[in-house]
XYZ file of C-alpha atoms in Angstrom:
377
model
C 20.451 -55.853 75.042
C 21.668 -53.760 72.082
C 23.561 -55.603 69.368
C 27.303 -55.150 69.110
C 28.829 -53.894 65.890
C 29.571 -56.874 63.623
C 33.169 -55.777 63.040
C 33.665 -55.520 66.792
C 32.208 -59.013 67.241
C 34.784 -60.505 64.839
C 37.586 -58.250 66.068
C 38.423 -56.757 62.666
C 38.562 -53.242 61.221
C 35.698 -51.955 59.075
C 37.867 -52.083 55.948
C 38.973 -55.686 56.567
C 39.354 -57.933 53.531
C 37.290 -61.061 52.952
C 40.296 -63.182 53.912
C 40.728 -61.308 57.217
C 37.036 -61.666 58.042
C 37.108 -65.379 57.220
C 40.257 -65.944 59.285
C 38.811 -64.115 62.306
C 35.603 -66.117 62.035
C 37.484 -69.451 61.910
C 39.237 -68.719 65.188
C 36.158 -67.480 67.047
C 33.850 -70.197 65.724
C 36.228 -72.902 66.882
C 36.701 -71.159 70.251
C 32.970 -70.916 71.019
C 31.589 -73.985 69.217
C 29.062 -75.773 71.486
C 30.680 -79.161 70.814
C 33.859 -77.832 72.398
C 31.979 -76.040 75.209
C 29.185 -78.419 76.262
C 26.652 -76.821 78.592
C 28.348 -73.390 78.437
C 25.511 -70.904 77.786
C 27.907 -67.955 77.450
C 29.917 -69.761 74.756
C 26.692 -70.690 72.975
C 25.557 -67.043 72.967
C 28.974 -65.906 71.695
C 28.879 -68.586 69.008
C 25.479 -67.347 67.845
C 26.696 -63.725 67.774
C 29.841 -64.623 65.791
C 27.812 -66.650 63.311
C 25.328 -63.781 62.796
C 28.144 -61.288 62.207
C 29.863 -63.530 59.677
C 26.650 -64.275 57.774
C 26.344 -60.534 57.042
C 29.995 -59.532 56.538
C 30.795 -62.526 54.285
C 28.070 -61.496 51.836
C 29.243 -58.445 49.784
C 25.758 -56.996 49.239
C 24.591 -57.516 52.815
C 27.862 -56.060 54.048
C 27.398 -52.998 51.823
C 23.883 -52.415 53.207
C 25.104 -52.934 56.767
C 27.941 -50.421 56.269
C 25.423 -47.897 54.943
C 22.469 -48.395 57.299
C 23.782 -50.399 60.266
C 21.053 -52.413 61.996
C 18.273 -50.056 60.764
C 18.235 -50.941 57.097
C 14.905 -49.699 55.561
C 12.439 -52.478 54.975
C 14.355 -55.012 57.126
C 12.083 -54.698 60.164
C 14.901 -54.359 62.676
C 17.985 -55.152 60.624
C 20.017 -58.305 60.132
C 20.309 -61.640 61.780
C 21.159 -65.160 60.791
C 18.976 -67.192 63.063
C 21.987 -68.311 65.070
C 22.946 -71.628 66.608
C 20.245 -74.223 66.413
C 18.635 -72.700 63.318
C 20.961 -74.466 60.846
C 23.869 -73.089 58.839
C 24.125 -72.525 55.121
C 26.620 -71.613 52.464
C 29.999 -70.281 53.480
C 29.426 -71.015 57.162
C 29.242 -74.716 56.370
C 32.430 -74.876 54.359
C 34.321 -73.083 57.134
C 33.185 -75.687 59.660
C 34.217 -78.412 57.259
C 37.674 -76.830 57.243
C 37.720 -76.487 61.040
C 36.651 -80.008 61.879
C 38.069 -82.040 59.021
C 35.041 -82.319 56.735
C 33.063 -84.450 59.169
C 29.939 -82.330 58.974
C 27.142 -83.294 56.641
C 23.372 -83.279 56.378
C 23.005 -84.709 59.874
C 24.594 -81.564 61.318
C 22.628 -79.054 59.215
C 25.389 -78.297 56.679
C 24.851 -80.697 53.811
C 23.291 -79.414 50.611
C 22.391 -76.070 52.154
C 24.810 -73.844 50.255
C 23.474 -70.538 49.071
C 22.760 -70.280 45.381
C 25.414 -68.000 43.919
C 24.341 -67.707 40.299
C 20.648 -66.868 40.597
C 19.039 -63.436 40.164
C 20.122 -60.914 42.783
C 18.273 -57.809 43.871
C 20.183 -54.544 43.532
C 21.389 -52.590 46.562
C 19.208 -49.856 48.079
C 20.318 -46.228 48.132
C 19.559 -43.411 50.565
C 19.357 -39.653 50.037
C 18.345 -36.883 52.466
C 16.460 -33.751 51.457
C 15.792 -30.575 53.443
C 12.318 -29.015 53.198
C 10.916 -25.644 54.126
C 8.195 -25.823 56.791
C 5.444 -24.899 54.327
C 6.633 -27.425 51.704
C 6.299 -30.200 54.271
C 2.805 -29.083 55.285
C 1.385 -28.509 51.806
C 3.539 -30.840 49.687
C 5.862 -30.059 46.798
C 8.103 -31.526 44.109
C 11.871 -31.643 44.500
C 14.568 -32.534 41.997
C 17.538 -34.432 43.382
C 20.756 -35.538 41.704
C 22.152 -38.954 42.560
C 25.082 -41.002 41.310
C 24.448 -44.724 41.009
C 25.518 -47.822 39.140
C 23.498 -48.524 36.014
C 23.624 -51.158 33.308
C 26.676 -50.687 31.119
C 25.681 -49.082 27.827
C 28.338 -51.040 25.912
C 27.732 -54.619 27.094
C 24.147 -54.149 28.365
C 25.027 -55.703 31.677
C 26.661 -58.904 30.448
C 30.196 -57.783 31.364
C 31.529 -59.285 28.121
C 33.119 -57.405 25.257
C 30.749 -56.384 22.459
C 30.237 -59.303 20.075
C 31.029 -61.912 22.738
C 29.073 -63.625 25.471
C 29.957 -65.101 28.866
C 30.542 -68.855 28.585
C 29.065 -71.506 30.804
C 31.578 -72.704 33.374
C 32.754 -76.197 32.471
C 33.613 -77.143 36.032
C 30.194 -76.531 37.578
C 28.183 -76.643 34.294
C 26.575 -73.298 35.064
C 25.285 -74.112 38.550
C 27.879 -71.964 40.344
C 28.459 -74.773 42.838
C 30.562 -77.880 43.172
C 29.783 -80.847 45.400
C 32.293 -82.993 47.238
C 31.403 -86.397 48.715
C 33.504 -87.902 51.495
C 33.338 -91.451 52.767
C 34.071 -91.978 56.460
C 33.564 -94.702 59.004
C 30.255 -93.032 59.859
C 28.980 -92.964 56.299
C 29.075 -90.682 53.283
C 28.983 -86.914 53.762
C 28.289 -84.326 51.084
C 29.543 -80.747 51.045
C 28.493 -78.067 48.548
C 30.499 -74.889 47.998
C 30.863 -72.092 45.406
C 32.689 -73.150 42.253
C 36.327 -72.006 42.461
C 36.609 -71.618 38.672
C 33.772 -69.119 38.172
C 33.552 -67.940 41.814
C 29.933 -69.016 42.037
C 28.799 -67.075 38.957
C 28.102 -70.064 36.721
C 29.692 -68.286 33.776
C 33.181 -67.151 32.815
C 33.929 -63.942 30.904
C 36.887 -64.574 28.616
C 36.898 -61.077 27.060
C 35.711 -58.436 29.555
C 33.904 -55.331 28.348
C 36.410 -52.513 27.848
C 34.043 -49.867 29.174
C 33.028 -51.460 32.482
C 35.897 -53.893 32.967
C 33.544 -56.863 33.148
C 31.394 -55.502 35.968
C 28.355 -55.031 33.751
C 27.631 -51.615 35.307
C 28.896 -48.050 35.048
C 28.500 -44.972 37.279
C 26.000 -42.388 36.046
C 24.486 -39.182 37.373
C 20.699 -38.984 37.339
C 18.197 -36.225 38.133
C 15.086 -37.629 39.811
C 11.877 -35.760 40.622
C 10.578 -36.536 44.096
C 6.919 -35.885 44.887
C 6.658 -34.895 48.550
C 3.119 -35.511 49.869
C 1.346 -32.880 51.957
C 1.637 -33.542 55.677
C 4.971 -35.345 55.721
C 6.756 -35.005 59.056
C 10.299 -34.777 60.365
C 12.206 -38.074 60.203
C 9.760 -39.832 57.895
C 11.031 -41.514 54.754
C 9.832 -41.753 51.170
C 10.480 -44.887 49.118
C 11.075 -44.739 45.369
C 10.763 -48.302 44.157
C 13.318 -49.467 41.617
C 15.453 -46.301 41.773
C 18.362 -47.957 43.588
C 21.268 -50.002 42.208
C 20.497 -52.409 39.340
C 19.965 -56.096 40.041
C 22.214 -58.845 38.714
C 21.292 -61.665 36.375
C 17.739 -60.507 35.909
C 17.174 -59.536 39.518
C 15.103 -56.415 40.344
C 16.671 -53.050 41.076
C 16.944 -51.827 44.646
C 14.985 -48.922 46.063
C 15.865 -45.299 46.790
C 14.982 -44.096 50.288
C 14.503 -40.343 50.792
C 15.024 -39.113 54.354
C 13.113 -35.948 55.334
C 14.572 -33.045 57.321
C 12.282 -30.045 57.921
C 13.537 -26.534 58.654
C 11.852 -24.764 61.600
C 9.405 -21.885 61.030
C 9.769 -18.506 62.686
C 6.138 -18.233 63.819
C 4.654 -21.727 63.776
C 5.450 -25.000 65.494
C 4.059 -28.400 64.709
C 2.977 -31.543 66.518
C 1.513 -34.069 64.093
C -1.449 -32.391 62.391
C -1.671 -29.537 64.911
C 0.026 -26.180 64.397
C 0.870 -23.848 67.283
C 1.388 -20.072 67.268
C 1.236 -17.028 69.552
C -0.696 -13.781 69.117
C -0.023 -10.590 71.089
C -3.021 -8.384 71.921
C -3.260 -5.115 73.819
C -4.591 -4.742 77.349
C -7.580 -2.858 75.972
C -8.397 -5.665 73.515
C -8.183 -8.228 76.293
C -10.419 -6.181 78.614
C -12.979 -4.953 76.077
C -13.054 -7.930 73.704
C -13.776 -7.550 70.020
C -12.580 -8.980 66.727
C -8.924 -9.764 65.970
C -7.088 -11.197 62.954
C -5.123 -14.440 63.303
C -2.311 -15.043 60.762
C -2.341 -18.547 59.242
C 0.418 -20.509 57.525
C -0.912 -19.872 54.038
C -3.557 -17.432 52.846
C -5.286 -14.388 54.351
C -5.595 -13.984 58.138
C -8.785 -15.323 59.675
C -10.984 -13.290 62.027
C -11.751 -14.491 65.547
C -13.897 -12.921 68.288
C -12.510 -12.160 71.755
C -14.777 -12.119 74.778
C -14.550 -9.289 77.304
C -11.963 -10.019 79.964
C -9.871 -12.413 77.911
C -7.012 -13.582 80.113
C -3.333 -13.952 79.189
C -2.575 -17.525 78.080
C -6.029 -18.094 76.592
C -5.818 -20.545 73.669
C -7.922 -20.002 70.557
C -8.628 -22.955 68.269
C -8.771 -22.111 64.563
C -10.251 -25.181 62.930
C -8.940 -26.492 59.624
C -5.779 -24.349 59.608
C -3.380 -27.096 60.707
C -1.569 -29.827 58.779
C -3.283 -32.112 56.225
C -3.391 -35.832 56.957
C -0.548 -37.578 55.130
C -2.842 -40.056 53.380
C -5.691 -37.665 52.721
C -8.545 -36.492 54.917
C -9.250 -33.380 56.954
C -6.664 -30.859 58.080
C -5.730 -30.420 61.705
C -6.265 -27.233 63.720
C -4.215 -24.174 64.601
C -3.935 -23.426 68.329
C -3.097 -19.795 69.122
C -1.941 -18.740 72.593
C -2.810 -15.130 73.427
C -0.231 -12.881 75.068
C -1.297 -9.544 76.590
C 1.132 -6.715 75.922
C 1.949 -4.417 78.836
C 3.205 -1.031 77.625
C 6.690 -0.150 78.883
C 6.520 3.657 78.417
C 3.470 5.844 78.920
C 2.925 9.470 78.070
C 1.142 11.713 80.571
C -2.253 11.308 78.965
C -1.955 7.527 79.108
C -0.784 7.638 82.735
C -3.741 9.758 83.777
C -6.126 7.444 81.941
C -4.717 4.417 83.780
C -4.887 6.213 87.117
C -8.499 7.047 86.457
C -9.125 3.413 85.578
C -7.382 2.258 88.733
C -9.507 4.591 90.862
C -12.625 3.355 89.122
C -11.584 -0.178 90.116
C -11.282 0.928 93.770
C -7.512 1.429 93.915
C -5.547 4.406 95.176
C -3.455 6.004 92.498
C -0.305 7.627 93.773
C 0.812 5.055 96.364
C -0.366 3.131 99.392
C -2.065 -0.229 99.435
C -4.108 -0.948 96.399
C -6.647 -3.568 95.662
C -5.440 -5.211 92.487
C -8.139 -4.946 89.890
C -6.843 -8.181 88.381
C -8.279 -9.923 91.425
């Protein structure tokens, strides 16, 4: 069954705030929690779906990628998913359940000590760009320059987010870990809950004097011209990956990638299926009947000569080897298949009419009317 849109699952609009998403999740998680619906398989499935949606929409970077690519994010092998009920919960999911059920969840329920690290290196977001290619450029390869706008490291603070001459300070509440731990004693024992530090919002550091140029973000928007090398043989719908050309990472994390989608314009005379090219060639009735040598136009270069046998029939397919599409990763080129069409003249002068009548009589027909034996037979 196809996945439902995550915003639809939580019942919120696409532009919903973090608070709205969290509030919607609280209600649905409590409604479908297996402890409150023992043995209800439908509730369990709904609970898993709600949990998966929240795991993505509560994470700003995962939410950004989901908004851009949906469930087909490049490199994700089928998109998102949080493992669901029975696979354990981490991070923000755990602290919401603590809030729902009074803090009684701990390590024995899969929530204790599993909070997501907030202040470690983070990979930058991926970007996507589509380019349109001429038919020949896709077959033989080319270079294309594209212009993109992306976030890059701030030139004033070099990514720190702090004003020049200052540095972010280690958070005194979490001592740079980005997390705080709370221990509760109950009649059933001691339970530990870990959540992002409220003072530094999980960053581990606090910027007292933000950079004036980037406002403390550590990045600024810039326009870049990038040269894309399109390999020979690329096909419609395929994608090129430019490693490290996406958004910058945070706290030493690697940059994301730039994905180039390929759209190929159709050709007037040639069609393509993988490495095979297809075309049509019109020949005269005399050429079809008598045979001989004809010229076949190819996609690039001078026409090639092919020999017709006497009595070539309409619809005959000629194979011109090596005039197709190169293999994408190197190797031999495919072939060109040419379908022959026989042209029947629409208007004849008297000399031509007499010549055809003479031909018809020679074939045993009766020019001028009556039943005729069709020479095509």
